[in-house]
PDB file of C-alpha atoms in Angstrom:
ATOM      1  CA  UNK A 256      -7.593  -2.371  12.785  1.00 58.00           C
ATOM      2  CA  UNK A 257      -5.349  -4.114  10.377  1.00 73.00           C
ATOM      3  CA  UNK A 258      -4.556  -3.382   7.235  1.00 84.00           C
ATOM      4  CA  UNK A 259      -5.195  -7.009   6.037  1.00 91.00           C
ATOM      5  CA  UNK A 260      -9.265  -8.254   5.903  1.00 94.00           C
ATOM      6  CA  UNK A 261     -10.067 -11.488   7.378  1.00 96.00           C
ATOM      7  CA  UNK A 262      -9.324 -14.769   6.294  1.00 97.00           C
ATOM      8  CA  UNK A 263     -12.960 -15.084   6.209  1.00 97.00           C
ATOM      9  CA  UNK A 264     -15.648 -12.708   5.903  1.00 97.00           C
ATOM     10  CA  UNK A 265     -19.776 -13.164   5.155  1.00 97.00           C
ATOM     11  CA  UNK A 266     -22.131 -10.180   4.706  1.00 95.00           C
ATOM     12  CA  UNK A 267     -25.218 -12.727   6.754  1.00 94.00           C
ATOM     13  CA  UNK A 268     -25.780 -11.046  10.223  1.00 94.00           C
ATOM     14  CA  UNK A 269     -26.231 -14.621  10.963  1.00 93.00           C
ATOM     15  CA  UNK A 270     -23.068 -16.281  10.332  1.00 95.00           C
ATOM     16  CA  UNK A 271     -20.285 -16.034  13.163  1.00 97.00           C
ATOM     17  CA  UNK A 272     -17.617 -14.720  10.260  1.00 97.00           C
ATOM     18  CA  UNK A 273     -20.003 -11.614  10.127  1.00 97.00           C
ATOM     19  CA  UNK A 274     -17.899  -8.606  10.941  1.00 96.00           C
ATOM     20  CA  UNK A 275     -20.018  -5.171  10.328  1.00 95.00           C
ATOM     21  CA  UNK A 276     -16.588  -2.840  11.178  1.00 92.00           C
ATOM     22  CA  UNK A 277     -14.973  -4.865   8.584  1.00 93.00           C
ATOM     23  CA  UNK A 278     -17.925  -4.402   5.852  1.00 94.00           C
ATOM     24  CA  UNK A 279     -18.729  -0.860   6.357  1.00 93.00           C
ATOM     25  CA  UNK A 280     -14.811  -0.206   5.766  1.00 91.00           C
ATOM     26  CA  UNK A 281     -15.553  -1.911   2.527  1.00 93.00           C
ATOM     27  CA  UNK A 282     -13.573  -5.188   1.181  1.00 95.00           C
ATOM     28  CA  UNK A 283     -12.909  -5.850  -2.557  1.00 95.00           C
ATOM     29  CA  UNK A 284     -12.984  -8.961  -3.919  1.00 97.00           C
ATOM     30  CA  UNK A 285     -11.124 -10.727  -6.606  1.00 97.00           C
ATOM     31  CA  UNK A 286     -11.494 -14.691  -7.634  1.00 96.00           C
ATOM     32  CA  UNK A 287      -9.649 -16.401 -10.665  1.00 95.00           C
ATOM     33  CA  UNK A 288      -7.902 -12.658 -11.463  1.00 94.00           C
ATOM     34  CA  UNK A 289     -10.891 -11.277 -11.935  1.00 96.00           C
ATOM     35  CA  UNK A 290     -12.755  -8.692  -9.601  1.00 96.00           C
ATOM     36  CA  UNK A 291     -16.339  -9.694  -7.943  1.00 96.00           C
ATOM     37  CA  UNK A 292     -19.031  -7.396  -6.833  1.00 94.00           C
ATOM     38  CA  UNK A 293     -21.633  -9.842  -6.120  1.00 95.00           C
ATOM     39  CA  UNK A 294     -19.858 -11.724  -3.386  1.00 96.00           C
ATOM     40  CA  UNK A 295     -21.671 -12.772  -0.365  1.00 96.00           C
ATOM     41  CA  UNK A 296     -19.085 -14.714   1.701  1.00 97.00           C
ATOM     42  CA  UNK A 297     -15.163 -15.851   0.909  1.00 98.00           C
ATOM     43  CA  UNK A 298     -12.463 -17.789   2.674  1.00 98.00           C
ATOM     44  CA  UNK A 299      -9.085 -16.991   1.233  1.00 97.00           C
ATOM     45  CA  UNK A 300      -7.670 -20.264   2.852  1.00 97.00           C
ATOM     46  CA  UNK A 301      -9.539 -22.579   1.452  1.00 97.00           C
ATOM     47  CA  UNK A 302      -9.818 -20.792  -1.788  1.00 97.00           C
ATOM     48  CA  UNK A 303     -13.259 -21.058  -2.390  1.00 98.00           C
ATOM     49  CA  UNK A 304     -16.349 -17.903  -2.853  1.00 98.00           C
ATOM     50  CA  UNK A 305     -20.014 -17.810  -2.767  1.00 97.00           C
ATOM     51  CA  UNK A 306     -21.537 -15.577  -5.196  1.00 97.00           C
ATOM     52  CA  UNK A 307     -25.510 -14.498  -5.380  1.00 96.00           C
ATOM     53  CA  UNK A 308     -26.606 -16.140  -8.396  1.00 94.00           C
ATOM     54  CA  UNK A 309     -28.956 -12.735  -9.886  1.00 92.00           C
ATOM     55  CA  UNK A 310     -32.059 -11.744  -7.647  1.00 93.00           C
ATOM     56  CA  UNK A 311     -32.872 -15.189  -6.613  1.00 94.00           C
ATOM     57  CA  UNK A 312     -33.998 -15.728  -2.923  1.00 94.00           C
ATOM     58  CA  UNK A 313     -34.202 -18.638  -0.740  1.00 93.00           C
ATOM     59  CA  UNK A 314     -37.402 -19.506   1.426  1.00 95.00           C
ATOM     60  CA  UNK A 315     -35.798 -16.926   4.251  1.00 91.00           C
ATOM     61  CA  UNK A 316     -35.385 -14.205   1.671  1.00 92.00           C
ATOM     62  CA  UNK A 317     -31.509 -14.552   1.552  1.00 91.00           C
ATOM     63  CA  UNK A 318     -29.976 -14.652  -1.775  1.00 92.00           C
ATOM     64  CA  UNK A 319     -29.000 -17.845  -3.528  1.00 96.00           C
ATOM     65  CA  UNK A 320     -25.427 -18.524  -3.684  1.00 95.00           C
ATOM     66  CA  UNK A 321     -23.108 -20.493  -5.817  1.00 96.00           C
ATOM     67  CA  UNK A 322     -20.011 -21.908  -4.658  1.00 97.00           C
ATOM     68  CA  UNK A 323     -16.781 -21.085  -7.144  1.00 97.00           C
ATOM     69  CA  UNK A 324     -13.639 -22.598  -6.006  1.00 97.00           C
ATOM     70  CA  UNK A 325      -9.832 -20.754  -7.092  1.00 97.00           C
ATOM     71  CA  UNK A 326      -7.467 -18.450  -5.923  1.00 97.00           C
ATOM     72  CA  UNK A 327      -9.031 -15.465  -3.604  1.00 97.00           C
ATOM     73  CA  UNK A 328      -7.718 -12.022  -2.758  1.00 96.00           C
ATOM     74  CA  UNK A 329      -8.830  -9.762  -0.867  1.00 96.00           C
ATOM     75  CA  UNK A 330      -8.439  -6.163   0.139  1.00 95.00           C
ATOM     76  CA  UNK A 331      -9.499  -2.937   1.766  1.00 94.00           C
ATOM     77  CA  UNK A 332     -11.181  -0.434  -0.467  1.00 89.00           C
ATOM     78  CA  UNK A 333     -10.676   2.464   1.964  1.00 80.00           C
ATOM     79  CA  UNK A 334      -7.717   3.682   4.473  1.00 72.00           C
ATOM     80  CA  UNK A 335      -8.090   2.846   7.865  1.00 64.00           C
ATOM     81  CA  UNK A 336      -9.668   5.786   9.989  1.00 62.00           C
ATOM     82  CA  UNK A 337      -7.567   6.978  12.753  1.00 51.00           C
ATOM     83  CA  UNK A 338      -9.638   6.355  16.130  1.00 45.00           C
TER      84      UNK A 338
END
């Protein structure tokens, strides 16, 4: 695995930029300069982030998002694990 996350990530089992080897590695998040915990998908390209907006749920029971547009980084919170 590289030591650079994706260009785009989501934590929805449903989306196709769902990556669980990527997730459980854990990614870290940071949008305008400032770090995000609450981050549900991100595309560093585009420069653009979805947060969950507080314990909101939609009719499917996924959380509600907000789009916030800016400069993204992202990075890996642990070391890669030797295979």
């Amino acid at each position: 695995m590289s030591d650079t996350p994706p260009d785009r990530l989501c934590a929805s089992p449903d989306s196709p930029y769902y990556n669980e080897d990527v997730l459980v590695r854990g990614v870290g998040v940071r949008l305008k300069g400032e770090e995000k915990t609450n981050v549900e998908e991100y595309c560093i390209s585009e420069g653009w982030a979805r947060l969950s907006v507080g314990k909101a749920v939609d009719r499917k029971g996924r959380p509600m998002t907000l789009k916030v547009t800016g400069p993204v980084e992202a990075w890996f919170k642990d070391d890669a694990k030797d295979a």
